[in-house]
C-alpha positions as a printed Julia matrix, in Angstrom:
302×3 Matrix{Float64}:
  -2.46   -84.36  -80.01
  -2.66   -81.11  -79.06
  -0.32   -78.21  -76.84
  -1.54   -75.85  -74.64
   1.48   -73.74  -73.93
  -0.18   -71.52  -70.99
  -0.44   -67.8   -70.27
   1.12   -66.51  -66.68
  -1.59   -66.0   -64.37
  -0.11   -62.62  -62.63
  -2.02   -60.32  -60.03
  -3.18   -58.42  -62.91
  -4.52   -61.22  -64.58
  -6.23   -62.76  -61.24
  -9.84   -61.16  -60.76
 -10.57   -62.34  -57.11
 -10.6    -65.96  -55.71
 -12.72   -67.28  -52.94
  -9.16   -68.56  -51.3
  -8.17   -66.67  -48.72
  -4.28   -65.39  -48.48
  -2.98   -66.52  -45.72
  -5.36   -69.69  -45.32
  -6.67   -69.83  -41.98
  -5.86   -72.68  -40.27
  -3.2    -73.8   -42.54
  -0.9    -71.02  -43.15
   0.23   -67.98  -40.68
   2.0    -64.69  -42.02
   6.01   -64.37  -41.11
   6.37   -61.96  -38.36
   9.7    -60.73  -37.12
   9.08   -61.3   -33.61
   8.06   -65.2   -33.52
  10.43   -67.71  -31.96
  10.3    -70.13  -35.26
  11.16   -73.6   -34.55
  12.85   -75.44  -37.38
  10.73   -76.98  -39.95
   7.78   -74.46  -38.93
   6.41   -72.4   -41.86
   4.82   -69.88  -42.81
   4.35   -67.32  -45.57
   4.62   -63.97  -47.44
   1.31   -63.09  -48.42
   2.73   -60.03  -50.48
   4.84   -61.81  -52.61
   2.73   -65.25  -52.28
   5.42   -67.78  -51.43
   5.84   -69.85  -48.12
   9.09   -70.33  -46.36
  10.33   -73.32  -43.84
  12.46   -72.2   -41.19
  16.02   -73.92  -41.59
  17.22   -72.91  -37.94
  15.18   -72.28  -34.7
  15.02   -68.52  -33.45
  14.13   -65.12  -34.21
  14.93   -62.61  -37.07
  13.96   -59.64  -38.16
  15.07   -59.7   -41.69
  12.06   -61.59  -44.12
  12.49   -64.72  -45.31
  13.2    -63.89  -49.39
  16.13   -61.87  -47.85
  17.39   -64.6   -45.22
  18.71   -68.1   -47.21
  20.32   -68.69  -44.14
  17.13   -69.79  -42.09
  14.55   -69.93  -44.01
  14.22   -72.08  -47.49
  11.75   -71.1   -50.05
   9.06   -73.84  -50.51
   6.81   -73.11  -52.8
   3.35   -71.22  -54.01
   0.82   -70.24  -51.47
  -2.73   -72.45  -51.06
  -3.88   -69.62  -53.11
  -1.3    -69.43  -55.62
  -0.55   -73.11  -56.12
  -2.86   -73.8   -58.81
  -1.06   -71.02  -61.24
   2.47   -71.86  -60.49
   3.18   -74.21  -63.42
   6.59   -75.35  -62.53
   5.42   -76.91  -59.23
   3.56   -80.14  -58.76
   1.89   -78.47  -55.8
  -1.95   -78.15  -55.18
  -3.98   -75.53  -54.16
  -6.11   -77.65  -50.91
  -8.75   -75.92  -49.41
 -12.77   -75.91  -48.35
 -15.25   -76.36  -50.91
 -16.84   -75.04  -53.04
 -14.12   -72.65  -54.52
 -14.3    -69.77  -57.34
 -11.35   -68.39  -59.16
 -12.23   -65.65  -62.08
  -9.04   -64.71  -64.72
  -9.04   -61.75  -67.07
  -6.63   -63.08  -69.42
  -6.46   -59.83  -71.45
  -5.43   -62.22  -74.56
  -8.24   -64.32  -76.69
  -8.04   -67.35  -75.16
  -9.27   -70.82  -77.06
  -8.32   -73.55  -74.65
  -8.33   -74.79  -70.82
  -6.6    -77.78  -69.06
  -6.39   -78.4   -65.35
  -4.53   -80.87  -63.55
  -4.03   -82.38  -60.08
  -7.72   -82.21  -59.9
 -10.25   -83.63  -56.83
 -13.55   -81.9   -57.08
 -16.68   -83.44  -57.89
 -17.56   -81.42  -60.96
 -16.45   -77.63  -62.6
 -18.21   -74.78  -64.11
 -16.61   -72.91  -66.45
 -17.96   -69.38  -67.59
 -17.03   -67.13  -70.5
 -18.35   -63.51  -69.89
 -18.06   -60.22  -71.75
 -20.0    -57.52  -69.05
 -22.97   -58.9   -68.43
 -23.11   -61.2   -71.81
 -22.2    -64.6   -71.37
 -20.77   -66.74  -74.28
 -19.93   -69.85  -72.36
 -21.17   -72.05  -69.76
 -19.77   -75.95  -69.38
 -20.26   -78.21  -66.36
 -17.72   -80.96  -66.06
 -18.64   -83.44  -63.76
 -15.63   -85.19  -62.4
 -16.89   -87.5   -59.93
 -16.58   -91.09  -61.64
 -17.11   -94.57  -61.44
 -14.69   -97.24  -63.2
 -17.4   -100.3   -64.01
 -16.34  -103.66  -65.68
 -18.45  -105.77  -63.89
 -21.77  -106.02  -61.88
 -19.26  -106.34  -58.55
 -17.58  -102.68  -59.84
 -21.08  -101.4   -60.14
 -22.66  -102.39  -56.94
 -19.58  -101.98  -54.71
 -16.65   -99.66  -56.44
 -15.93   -97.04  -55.1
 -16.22   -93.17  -56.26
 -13.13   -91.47  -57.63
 -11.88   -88.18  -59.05
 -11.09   -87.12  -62.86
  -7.72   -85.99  -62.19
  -7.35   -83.7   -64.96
  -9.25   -82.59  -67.99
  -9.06   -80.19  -71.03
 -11.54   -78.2   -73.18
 -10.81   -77.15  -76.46
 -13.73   -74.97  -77.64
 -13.6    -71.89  -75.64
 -14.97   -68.58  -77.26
 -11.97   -66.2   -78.54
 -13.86   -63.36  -77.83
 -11.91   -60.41  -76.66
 -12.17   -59.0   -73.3
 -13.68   -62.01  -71.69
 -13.89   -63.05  -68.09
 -13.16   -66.86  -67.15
 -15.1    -67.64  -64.39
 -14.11   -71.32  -62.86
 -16.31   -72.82  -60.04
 -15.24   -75.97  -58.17
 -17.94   -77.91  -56.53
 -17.02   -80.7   -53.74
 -16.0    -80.72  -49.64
 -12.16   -80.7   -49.98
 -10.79   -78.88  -53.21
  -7.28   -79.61  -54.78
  -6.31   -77.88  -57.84
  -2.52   -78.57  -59.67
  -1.85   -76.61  -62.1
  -4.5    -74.2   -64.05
  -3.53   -73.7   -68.17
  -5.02   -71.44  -70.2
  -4.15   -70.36  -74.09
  -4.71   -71.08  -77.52
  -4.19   -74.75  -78.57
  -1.68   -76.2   -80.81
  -2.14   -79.52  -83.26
   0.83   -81.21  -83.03
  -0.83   -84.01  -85.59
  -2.4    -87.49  -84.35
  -0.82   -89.98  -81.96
   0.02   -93.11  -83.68
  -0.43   -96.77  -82.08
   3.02   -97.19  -80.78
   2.82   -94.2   -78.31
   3.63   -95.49  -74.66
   3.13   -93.98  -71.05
   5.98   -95.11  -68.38
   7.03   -93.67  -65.23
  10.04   -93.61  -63.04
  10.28   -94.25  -59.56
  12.49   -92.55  -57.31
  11.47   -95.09  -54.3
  15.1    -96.64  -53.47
  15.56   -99.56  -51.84
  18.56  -100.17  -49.18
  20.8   -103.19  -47.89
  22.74  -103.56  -44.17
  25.55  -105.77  -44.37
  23.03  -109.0   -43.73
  21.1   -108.16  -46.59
  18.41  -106.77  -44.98
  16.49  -104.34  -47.31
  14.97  -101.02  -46.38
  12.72   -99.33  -48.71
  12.39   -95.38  -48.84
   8.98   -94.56  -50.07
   9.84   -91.93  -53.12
   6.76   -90.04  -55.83
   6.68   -91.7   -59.46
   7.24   -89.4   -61.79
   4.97   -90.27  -65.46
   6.04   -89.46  -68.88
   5.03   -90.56  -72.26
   7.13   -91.64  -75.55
   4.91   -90.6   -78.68
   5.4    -90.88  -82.26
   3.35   -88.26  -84.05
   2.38   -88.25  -87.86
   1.29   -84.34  -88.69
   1.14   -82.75  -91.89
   4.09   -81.48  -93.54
   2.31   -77.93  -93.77
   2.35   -78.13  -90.03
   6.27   -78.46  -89.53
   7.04   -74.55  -89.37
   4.7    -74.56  -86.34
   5.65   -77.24  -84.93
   9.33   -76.2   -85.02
   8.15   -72.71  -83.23
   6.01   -74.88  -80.41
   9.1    -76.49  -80.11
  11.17   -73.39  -79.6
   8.4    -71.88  -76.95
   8.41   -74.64  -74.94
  11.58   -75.34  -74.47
  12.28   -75.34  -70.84
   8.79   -74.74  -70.01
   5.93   -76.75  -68.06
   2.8    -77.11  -70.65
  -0.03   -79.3   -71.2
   0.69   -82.22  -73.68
  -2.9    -83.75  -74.69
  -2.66   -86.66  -76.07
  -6.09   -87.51  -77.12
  -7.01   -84.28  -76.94
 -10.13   -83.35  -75.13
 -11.78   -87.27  -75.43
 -12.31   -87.36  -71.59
 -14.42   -90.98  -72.74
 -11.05   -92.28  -74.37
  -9.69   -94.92  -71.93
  -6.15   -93.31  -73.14
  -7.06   -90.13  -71.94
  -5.22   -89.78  -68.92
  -2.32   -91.88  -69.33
  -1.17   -89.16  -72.41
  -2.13   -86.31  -70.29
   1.43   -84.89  -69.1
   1.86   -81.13  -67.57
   4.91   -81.64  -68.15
   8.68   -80.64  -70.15
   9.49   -82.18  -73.02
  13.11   -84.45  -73.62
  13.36   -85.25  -77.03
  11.67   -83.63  -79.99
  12.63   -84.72  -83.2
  10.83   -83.68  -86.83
  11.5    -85.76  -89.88
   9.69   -86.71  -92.77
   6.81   -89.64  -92.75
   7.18   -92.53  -94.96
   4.18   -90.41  -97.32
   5.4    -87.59  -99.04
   3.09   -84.71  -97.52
   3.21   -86.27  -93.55
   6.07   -85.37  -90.94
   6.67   -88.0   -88.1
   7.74   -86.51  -84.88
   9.36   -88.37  -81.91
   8.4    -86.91  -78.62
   9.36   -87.75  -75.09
   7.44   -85.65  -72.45
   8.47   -85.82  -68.76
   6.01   -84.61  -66.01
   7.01   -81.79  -64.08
């Protein structure tokens, strides 16, 4: 299993993207002089947030300054993609390009909340170019000649590399390919080993969908998002238990990437132990061998 505890993607850090700011057709900048009706939004292309208007009318004082009527709602279509601690996606017209200087050697990649029908991604120094990977993430689940002829097409919703040059200086270049492009969450760092998933690992979810009763017994069912998470047990080395205590440490309270089979995108497992997510328990203790640690972990999407 392996950690990818991500850099902050900042203006600095963000090259160019082929996503405009505001979207057209999707988002409108706040201006002081609209009538707002409640629940209309709109955004702050300076500081890259959207807001929803709480009450209807007009004010002249912007939205980060006014809790009163407007509530801030998250990243911007632009944005999305590199706010970790949001579940939202950036959605807009394919294809799409985004290209990060990280300014740090980088080794690793994982992106989530994916539909696109395959990736590029490009490693460049000037004009020298030390990596170049096509992902295609358009697939096909066959187990029978009906799947084959008839099933439908659908979309690799996340994946992770592992093997990206650490050269210094280097310019990440990611291309989406597809009509509609949605992009969660974009993470990009060196790797940790956090040791090998054992066979009694489990993925579960919660639902938040609650279900009603009048006084006749008559149920009404509200609709709510699952929420996925994964209980792993973890032998590592006990050479590794120093960093694993540090991982621990950085990521508390943080969004990362949990990998659970690390980058096996052929593993049936893969994305049922692929959690952007917090962790909720992360216990260290020796394995029943003398030189192995076993570690307890419960990650929680975020």
């Amino acid at each position: 299993m392996k950690n990818i505890n991500s850099i902050v993607v900042t203006e600095a850090l963000l090259t160019s993207s082929t996503i405009a700011e505001p979207l057209a057709g999707v988002e409108t900048e706040w201006n002081g002089g609209t009538n707002y009706a409640k629940g209309q939004e709109c955004v702050r292309a300076a500081l890259h947030r959207k807001f929803t208007r709480l009450i209807a009318g007009t004010t002249a004082t912007a939205p980060e300054l006014d809790g009163v009527n407007w509530k801030d709602t998250g990243s911007t279509m632009k944005w999305a993609m590199f706010d970790l601690n949001s579940s939202q996606q950036s959605v807009a017209a394919g294809p799409q390009t985004v290209v990060i200087t990280p300014g740090k050697r980088c080794t690793s990649i994982g992106i989530t909340g994916l539909q696109a029908s395959k990736v590029r991604l490009q490693v460049d120094v000037g004009a020298t170019n030390y990596y170049d990977k096509e992902i295609k993430t358009s697939v096909r689940r066959t187990m029978n000649w009906t799947d084959y002829l008839l099933g439908g097409f659908r979309y690799l919703k996340g994946f992770v590399r592992f093997n990206l040059p650490p050269v210094t200086g280097a310019k990440l270049t990611i291309t989406f390919t597809g009509t509609t492009i949605k992009v969660g969450r974009i993470f990009i760092g060196t790797s940790v080993d956090c040791g090998m998933v054992e066979r009694d690992a489990s993925g579960d979810v919660t639902d938040y969908s609650k279900a009603t009763r009048d006084d006749y017994g008559t149920a009404t069912l509200v609709p709510r998002p699952i929420v996925p998470k994964a209980i792993l047990v973890l032998k590592a080395k006990s050479v590794q238990v120093d960093k694993l205590r540090d991982l621990r440490e950085d990521t508390a309270g943080k969004v990362s990437l949990w990998c659970g089979m690390d980058d096996d995108l052929t593993s049936d497992w893969f994305n049922l132990f692929l959690i952007p997510g917090k962790w909720n328990r992360f216990v260290i203790g020796p394995h029943a061998a003398v030189k192995s640690a076993r570690v307890n972990l419960e990650i929680e999407e975020v």
